[in-house]
Amino acid sequence: DIQMTQSPSSLSASVGDRVTIACRAGQNIFTYLNWYQQTSGKAPKLLIYAASSLQTGVPSRFSGSGSGTDFTLTISSLQPEDFAIYYCQQSYSSPLTFGGGTKVEI
Amino acid sequence: QVQLQQWGAGLLKPSETLSLTCAVHGGSFSGYHWSWIRQPPGKGLEWIGEINHSGSTNYNPSLKSRVTMSVDTSKNQFSLKLSSVTAADTALFYCARGPVAAGLAAYFDYWGQGALVTVSS
């Protein structure tokens, strides 16, 4: 299985802040990397696929970058509705695996 | 608009079999793979496996011996059975569309509302 490690596990930020979340894969996954947002009590929502492609309807303040083993999710200006848990997920090989999550708190 | 609606028994005793079903409304059913993903309380996400419209499956090896997925194309539904459950299987279970292949990516783009399954004696 490909291990996905996110850092930090949690962070505190304020509205308007620029936030960066890291995800590291246990082996080269090229750009087979997706990002999801999960708000309390809801199903995860796809934000970014193929490391840097913005899913339709997702605000442009979200962006993704990286390839190989190191990836980053950036929120350029944090909004109140962005306080949530963010997960990365690799789709390079089966079984598909997720990172442990990063909780973005006020 | 694609919607996934899921249901199933919420409280099980150890050794029983978990059974969940997910109905797909809107969009194509046969053109996609369909997955089950679980999330233990307060923890992260674990992919359980996937099935396509013809019934071909791919299970996570960590659960493969206990998992059975099936599909009913006449109703646009797919199902999950997990046998011999223990307290460690207590989780919020999601059905999802995907993995959807798009270039160098395969993602889950539509999710069900989630179903909490508790295993307790």
mmCIF file of C-alpha atoms in Angstrom:
data_model
loop_
_atom_site.group_PDB
_atom_site.id
_atom_site.type_symbol
_atom_site.label_atom_id
_atom_site.label_comp_id
_atom_site.label_asym_id
_atom_site.label_seq_id
_atom_site.Cartn_x
_atom_site.Cartn_y
_atom_site.Cartn_z
ATOM 1 C CA ASP A 1 0.000 0.000 0.000
ATOM 2 C CA ILE A 2 1.150 3.548 -0.671
ATOM 3 C CA GLN A 3 1.378 5.499 2.579
ATOM 4 C CA MET A 4 0.134 9.081 2.453
ATOM 5 C CA THR A 5 1.392 11.445 5.170
ATOM 6 C CA GLN A 6 -0.103 14.868 5.734
ATOM 7 C CA SER A 7 1.363 17.732 7.705
ATOM 8 C CA PRO A 8 0.502 19.400 9.884
ATOM 9 C CA SER A 9 -2.253 17.304 11.444
ATOM 10 C CA SER A 10 -3.926 20.507 12.544
ATOM 11 C CA LEU A 11 -3.380 24.235 12.247
ATOM 12 C CA SER A 12 -4.916 27.415 13.528
ATOM 13 C CA ALA A 13 -5.537 30.296 11.166
ATOM 14 C CA SER A 14 -7.603 33.412 10.742
ATOM 15 C CA VAL A 15 -9.946 34.582 8.015
ATOM 16 C CA GLY A 16 -7.872 36.040 5.205
ATOM 17 C CA ASP A 17 -4.777 33.978 5.972
ATOM 18 C CA ARG A 18 -2.871 32.038 3.354
ATOM 19 C CA VAL A 19 -2.840 28.370 4.360
ATOM 20 C CA THR A 20 -0.626 25.589 3.050
ATOM 21 C CA ILE A 21 -1.106 21.866 3.691
ATOM 22 C CA ALA A 22 1.472 19.274 2.718
ATOM 23 C CA CYS A 23 1.009 15.687 1.590
ATOM 24 C CA ARG A 24 3.839 13.214 1.051
ATOM 25 C CA ALA A 25 3.494 9.883 -0.730
ATOM 26 C CA GLY A 26 5.532 6.831 0.199
ATOM 27 C CA GLN A 27 6.602 6.388 -3.413
ATOM 28 C CA ASN A 28 6.440 8.233 -6.716
ATOM 29 C CA ILE A 29 2.779 8.739 -7.652
ATOM 30 C CA PHE A 30 3.442 11.241 -10.469
ATOM 31 C CA THR A 31 0.369 13.502 -10.301
ATOM 32 C CA TYR A 32 -2.163 10.866 -9.216
ATOM 33 C CA LEU A 33 -3.147 12.963 -6.223
ATOM 34 C CA ASN A 34 -6.498 14.398 -5.190
ATOM 35 C CA TRP A 35 -7.604 16.711 -2.388
ATOM 36 C CA TYR A 36 -10.914 16.649 -0.500
ATOM 37 C CA GLN A 37 -12.558 18.916 2.047
ATOM 38 C CA GLN A 38 -14.757 17.526 4.804
ATOM 39 C CA THR A 39 -16.843 19.846 6.918
ATOM 40 C CA SER A 40 -18.435 18.652 10.121
ATOM 41 C CA GLY A 41 -21.023 15.941 9.610
ATOM 42 C CA LYS A 42 -20.772 15.930 5.838
ATOM 43 C CA ALA A 43 -19.294 13.724 3.148
ATOM 44 C CA PRO A 44 -15.929 14.709 1.684
ATOM 45 C CA LYS A 45 -16.013 17.094 -1.272
ATOM 46 C CA LEU A 46 -13.550 16.887 -4.151
ATOM 47 C CA LEU A 47 -11.487 20.078 -4.475
ATOM 48 C CA ILE A 48 -8.469 19.249 -6.629
ATOM 49 C CA TYR A 49 -7.687 16.287 -8.879
ATOM 50 C CA ALA A 50 -4.531 15.304 -10.743
ATOM 51 C CA ALA A 51 -2.549 17.353 -8.221
ATOM 52 C CA SER A 52 -3.451 20.757 -9.645
ATOM 53 C CA SER A 53 -6.764 20.659 -11.538
ATOM 54 C CA LEU A 54 -9.590 22.539 -9.866
ATOM 55 C CA GLN A 55 -12.864 20.632 -9.694
ATOM 56 C CA THR A 56 -15.803 22.420 -11.308
ATOM 57 C CA GLY A 57 -17.494 24.809 -8.912
ATOM 58 C CA VAL A 58 -14.610 24.995 -6.435
ATOM 59 C CA PRO A 59 -13.477 28.559 -5.637
ATOM 60 C CA SER A 60 -10.240 29.687 -7.237
ATOM 61 C CA ARG A 61 -8.675 30.462 -3.849
ATOM 62 C CA PHE A 62 -7.947 26.728 -3.680
ATOM 63 C CA SER A 63 -4.924 25.484 -5.605
ATOM 64 C CA GLY A 64 -2.779 22.385 -5.694
ATOM 65 C CA SER A 65 0.765 21.723 -6.755
ATOM 66 C CA GLY A 66 3.431 19.057 -6.741
ATOM 67 C CA SER A 67 4.392 15.817 -8.402
ATOM 68 C CA GLY A 68 6.252 12.661 -7.531
ATOM 69 C CA THR A 69 6.100 12.355 -3.754
ATOM 70 C CA ASP A 70 5.486 15.886 -2.468
ATOM 71 C CA PHE A 71 2.257 17.817 -2.885
ATOM 72 C CA THR A 72 0.709 20.989 -1.509
ATOM 73 C CA LEU A 73 -2.804 22.341 -1.120
ATOM 74 C CA THR A 74 -2.970 26.118 -0.764
ATOM 75 C CA ILE A 75 -5.881 28.296 0.264
ATOM 76 C CA SER A 76 -4.928 31.810 -0.774
ATOM 77 C CA SER A 77 -7.306 33.691 1.514
ATOM 78 C CA LEU A 78 -9.091 31.602 4.131
ATOM 79 C CA GLN A 79 -12.842 32.102 4.332
ATOM 80 C CA PRO A 80 -15.151 31.153 7.239
ATOM 81 C CA GLU A 81 -16.565 28.214 5.282
ATOM 82 C CA ASP A 82 -13.048 26.785 4.760
ATOM 83 C CA PHE A 83 -12.641 25.671 8.358
ATOM 84 C CA ALA A 84 -12.702 21.921 7.826
ATOM 85 C CA ILE A 85 -10.575 18.798 7.547
ATOM 86 C CA TYR A 86 -8.604 18.302 4.337
ATOM 87 C CA TYR A 87 -7.522 14.925 2.983
ATOM 88 C CA CYS A 88 -5.183 13.946 0.192
ATOM 89 C CA GLN A 89 -5.739 10.691 -1.719
ATOM 90 C CA GLN A 90 -3.536 8.796 -4.147
ATOM 91 C CA SER A 91 -4.976 7.062 -7.169
ATOM 92 C CA TYR A 92 -1.725 5.710 -8.608
ATOM 93 C CA SER A 93 -2.204 2.178 -7.386
ATOM 94 C CA SER A 94 -4.684 -0.034 -5.611
ATOM 95 C CA PRO A 95 -5.609 0.002 -2.813
ATOM 96 C CA LEU A 96 -6.463 3.680 -3.037
ATOM 97 C CA THR A 97 -5.282 5.388 0.128
ATOM 98 C CA PHE A 98 -5.906 8.654 1.936
ATOM 99 C CA GLY A 99 -3.768 10.819 4.120
ATOM 100 C CA GLY A 100 -4.615 11.162 7.784
ATOM 101 C CA GLY A 101 -6.157 14.588 7.354
ATOM 102 C CA THR A 102 -5.332 18.162 8.311
ATOM 103 C CA LYS A 103 -7.802 20.038 10.488
ATOM 104 C CA VAL A 104 -7.947 23.775 9.814
ATOM 105 C CA GLU A 105 -9.261 25.564 12.902
ATOM 106 C CA ILE A 106 -9.954 29.138 13.808
ATOM 107 C CA GLN B 1 -27.419 16.219 -10.954
ATOM 108 C CA VAL B 2 -26.077 12.970 -9.560
ATOM 109 C CA GLN B 3 -27.300 11.955 -6.117
ATOM 110 C CA LEU B 4 -26.358 8.919 -4.057
ATOM 111 C CA GLN B 5 -28.779 7.739 -1.403
ATOM 112 C CA GLN B 6 -27.659 5.007 0.963
ATOM 113 C CA TRP B 7 -29.288 2.939 3.661
ATOM 114 C CA GLY B 8 -28.765 -0.106 5.856
ATOM 115 C CA ALA B 9 -28.826 -1.452 9.383
ATOM 116 C CA GLY B 10 -27.169 0.866 11.863
ATOM 117 C CA LEU B 11 -26.603 -1.380 14.872
ATOM 118 C CA LEU B 12 -24.996 -4.809 14.676
ATOM 119 C CA LYS B 13 -23.683 -7.350 17.131
ATOM 120 C CA PRO B 14 -20.194 -8.821 16.807
ATOM 121 C CA SER B 15 -19.973 -11.604 14.204
ATOM 122 C CA GLU B 16 -22.999 -10.329 12.278
ATOM 123 C CA THR B 17 -22.916 -9.189 8.660
ATOM 124 C CA LEU B 18 -23.107 -5.525 7.742
ATOM 125 C CA SER B 19 -25.334 -4.769 4.772
ATOM 126 C CA LEU B 20 -25.615 -1.404 3.005
ATOM 127 C CA THR B 21 -27.158 -0.336 -0.290
ATOM 128 C CA CYS B 22 -26.620 2.797 -2.361
ATOM 129 C CA ALA B 23 -29.029 4.053 -5.021
ATOM 130 C CA VAL B 24 -27.786 6.314 -7.787
ATOM 131 C CA HIS B 25 -30.121 8.997 -9.087
ATOM 132 C CA GLY B 26 -29.264 10.984 -12.197
ATOM 133 C CA GLY B 27 -26.378 10.542 -14.591
ATOM 134 C CA SER B 28 -25.090 7.323 -16.062
ATOM 135 C CA PHE B 29 -24.799 4.233 -13.902
ATOM 136 C CA SER B 30 -23.117 1.886 -16.321
ATOM 137 C CA GLY B 31 -20.380 4.281 -17.296
ATOM 138 C CA TYR B 32 -18.736 4.453 -13.897
ATOM 139 C CA HIS B 33 -17.151 2.516 -11.080
ATOM 140 C CA TRP B 34 -18.762 2.731 -7.659
ATOM 141 C CA SER B 35 -16.993 2.538 -4.304
ATOM 142 C CA TRP B 36 -17.504 2.134 -0.594
ATOM 143 C CA ILE B 37 -15.365 4.152 1.817
ATOM 144 C CA ARG B 38 -15.499 4.123 5.605
ATOM 145 C CA GLN B 39 -14.476 6.498 8.362
ATOM 146 C CA PRO B 40 -14.176 5.347 11.988
ATOM 147 C CA PRO B 41 -15.366 7.992 14.462
ATOM 148 C CA GLY B 42 -12.841 10.811 14.655
ATOM 149 C CA LYS B 43 -10.489 9.105 12.215
ATOM 150 C CA GLY B 44 -9.532 9.188 8.544
ATOM 151 C CA LEU B 45 -10.886 7.607 5.393
ATOM 152 C CA GLU B 46 -10.393 4.016 4.248
ATOM 153 C CA TRP B 47 -11.317 2.794 0.785
ATOM 154 C CA ILE B 48 -13.103 -0.555 1.013
ATOM 155 C CA GLY B 49 -13.435 -1.395 -2.659
ATOM 156 C CA GLU B 50 -15.151 -0.747 -5.975
ATOM 157 C CA ILE B 51 -17.545 -2.368 -8.416
ATOM 158 C CA ASN B 52 -18.607 -1.585 -11.963
ATOM 159 C CA HIS B 53 -21.898 -2.108 -13.749
ATOM 160 C CA SER B 54 -20.923 -5.573 -14.939
ATOM 161 C CA GLY B 55 -20.088 -6.696 -11.414
ATOM 162 C CA SER B 56 -16.315 -6.623 -11.662
ATOM 163 C CA THR B 57 -14.849 -5.854 -8.268
ATOM 164 C CA ASN B 58 -11.608 -4.645 -6.721
ATOM 165 C CA TYR B 59 -11.336 -4.900 -2.950
ATOM 166 C CA ASN B 60 -8.882 -3.493 -0.468
ATOM 167 C CA PRO B 61 -6.712 -6.472 0.544
ATOM 168 C CA SER B 62 -7.073 -5.475 4.206
ATOM 169 C CA LEU B 63 -10.806 -6.331 4.050
ATOM 170 C CA LYS B 64 -10.980 -8.636 1.047
ATOM 171 C CA SER B 65 -11.720 -11.808 2.997
ATOM 172 C CA ARG B 66 -14.854 -10.278 4.530
ATOM 173 C CA VAL B 67 -16.178 -8.014 1.749
ATOM 174 C CA THR B 68 -18.717 -8.725 -0.953
ATOM 175 C CA MET B 69 -20.004 -6.069 -3.332
ATOM 176 C CA SER B 70 -22.854 -6.504 -5.772
ATOM 177 C CA VAL B 71 -24.725 -4.432 -8.306
ATOM 178 C CA ASP B 72 -28.316 -4.240 -9.544
ATOM 179 C CA THR B 73 -28.289 -2.350 -12.811
ATOM 180 C CA SER B 74 -32.079 -2.549 -13.158
ATOM 181 C CA LYS B 75 -32.388 -0.320 -10.098
ATOM 182 C CA ASN B 76 -29.108 1.633 -10.442
ATOM 183 C CA GLN B 77 -28.047 0.320 -7.056
ATOM 184 C CA PHE B 78 -24.945 -1.257 -5.593
ATOM 185 C CA SER B 79 -24.451 -2.952 -2.263
ATOM 186 C CA LEU B 80 -21.857 -3.815 0.357
ATOM 187 C CA LYS B 81 -21.720 -6.777 2.696
ATOM 188 C CA LEU B 82 -19.056 -7.029 5.376
ATOM 189 C CA SER B 83 -19.075 -10.255 7.328
ATOM 190 C CA SER B 84 -17.943 -11.122 10.851
ATOM 191 C CA VAL B 85 -17.973 -7.544 12.067
ATOM 192 C CA THR B 86 -16.270 -6.474 15.275
ATOM 193 C CA ALA B 87 -16.204 -3.223 17.231
ATOM 194 C CA ALA B 88 -13.291 -2.166 15.032
ATOM 195 C CA ASP B 89 -15.710 -1.989 12.103
ATOM 196 C CA THR B 90 -17.759 0.755 13.764
ATOM 197 C CA ALA B 91 -17.639 3.608 11.276
ATOM 198 C CA LEU B 92 -19.456 6.028 9.043
ATOM 199 C CA PHE B 93 -19.793 4.264 5.703
ATOM 200 C CA TYR B 94 -19.995 6.257 2.473
ATOM 201 C CA CYS B 95 -20.856 5.185 -1.024
ATOM 202 C CA ALA B 96 -19.216 7.205 -3.775
ATOM 203 C CA ARG B 97 -18.936 7.463 -7.532
ATOM 204 C CA GLY B 98 -15.479 6.504 -8.603
ATOM 205 C CA PRO B 99 -12.719 6.157 -8.979
ATOM 206 C CA VAL B 100 -13.470 8.313 -12.026
ATOM 207 C CA ALA B 101 -10.526 8.253 -14.395
ATOM 208 C CA ALA B 102 -9.552 11.610 -15.903
ATOM 209 C CA GLY B 103 -6.067 11.833 -17.323
ATOM 210 C CA LEU B 104 -3.520 11.378 -14.580
ATOM 211 C CA ALA B 105 -6.155 11.109 -11.889
ATOM 212 C CA ALA B 106 -8.880 8.889 -10.530
ATOM 213 C CA TYR B 107 -11.131 10.505 -8.002
ATOM 214 C CA PHE B 108 -14.436 10.298 -6.123
ATOM 215 C CA ASP B 109 -16.716 13.106 -7.239
ATOM 216 C CA TYR B 110 -20.126 12.274 -5.776
ATOM 217 C CA TRP B 111 -20.736 10.838 -2.326
ATOM 218 C CA GLY B 112 -23.682 9.509 -0.395
ATOM 219 C CA GLN B 113 -24.792 11.106 2.832
ATOM 220 C CA GLY B 114 -23.086 8.493 4.969
ATOM 221 C CA ALA B 115 -24.485 5.762 7.197
ATOM 222 C CA LEU B 116 -23.244 5.189 10.727
ATOM 223 C CA VAL B 117 -22.808 1.535 11.570
ATOM 224 C CA THR B 118 -22.166 0.664 15.188
ATOM 225 C CA VAL B 119 -21.014 -2.771 16.282
ATOM 226 C CA SER B 120 -21.725 -3.486 19.923
ATOM 227 C CA SER B 121 -22.749 -6.450 22.028
#
